[in-house]
CSV table of C-alpha atoms in Angstrom, one decimal:
chain,number,residue,atom,x,y,z
A,828,UNK,CA,10.9,51.3,-13.2
A,829,UNK,CA,9.9,47.7,-12.8
A,830,UNK,CA,8.7,46.6,-9.3
A,831,UNK,CA,9.5,43.1,-7.7
A,832,UNK,CA,7.7,41.5,-4.8
A,833,UNK,CA,10.4,39.5,-2.7
A,834,UNK,CA,9.0,36.9,-0.4
A,835,UNK,CA,10.4,34.7,1.6
A,836,UNK,CA,8.6,31.7,3.1
A,837,UNK,CA,9.5,29.2,6.1
A,838,UNK,CA,8.1,25.5,4.8
A,839,UNK,CA,9.0,24.2,8.2
A,840,UNK,CA,5.4,24.3,9.3
A,841,UNK,CA,4.5,22.7,6.1
A,842,UNK,CA,7.2,19.9,6.1
A,843,UNK,CA,6.3,19.1,10.0
A,844,UNK,CA,2.4,18.7,9.0
A,845,UNK,CA,3.2,16.2,6.2
A,846,UNK,CA,5.6,14.5,8.5
A,847,UNK,CA,3.1,14.1,11.0
A,848,UNK,CA,0.6,12.8,8.8
A,849,UNK,CA,2.8,10.3,6.8
A,850,UNK,CA,4.0,8.9,10.3
A,851,UNK,CA,0.5,8.4,11.1
A,852,UNK,CA,-0.5,6.9,8.1
A,853,UNK,CA,2.1,4.4,8.6
A,854,UNK,CA,0.9,3.4,12.0
A,855,UNK,CA,-2.7,2.8,10.4
A,856,UNK,CA,-1.4,0.8,7.7
A,857,UNK,CA,0.5,-1.7,9.8
A,858,UNK,CA,-2.2,-2.0,12.3
A,859,UNK,CA,-4.9,-2.7,10.3
A,860,UNK,CA,-2.8,-4.9,7.4
A,861,UNK,CA,-4.0,-2.4,4.7
A,862,UNK,CA,-2.6,-3.5,1.4
A,863,UNK,CA,-1.3,-1.1,-1.4
A,864,UNK,CA,-2.2,-2.0,-4.9
A,865,UNK,CA,1.0,-3.1,-5.8
A,866,UNK,CA,0.8,-5.9,-3.2
A,867,UNK,CA,-2.7,-7.1,-4.5
A,868,UNK,CA,-1.2,-7.4,-8.1
A,869,UNK,CA,1.8,-9.5,-6.4
A,870,UNK,CA,-0.4,-11.8,-4.7
A,871,UNK,CA,-2.8,-12.5,-7.5
A,872,UNK,CA,0.3,-13.0,-9.9
A,873,UNK,CA,1.7,-15.7,-7.1
A,874,UNK,CA,-1.7,-17.5,-6.8
A,875,UNK,CA,-1.9,-17.7,-10.6
A,876,UNK,CA,1.7,-19.0,-11.1
A,877,UNK,CA,0.6,-21.4,-8.0
A,878,UNK,CA,-2.2,-22.7,-9.6
A,879,UNK,CA,-0.3,-23.6,-12.9
A,880,UNK,CA,-1.9,-20.9,-14.6
A,881,UNK,CA,-5.0,-23.0,-14.8
A,882,UNK,CA,-8.6,-21.8,-14.1
């Protein structure tokens, strides 16, 4: 005889918390003009190409 445990969870609360945190993070990033790593790399490449590649 095998015993199984069946549990059903409702992910609504977890998803709601994640959405709220991501929404607030988006507001903070836009308000304080925080740059993500891919934007920093892009700016460096653009600056280097504008200088002609010379240091």
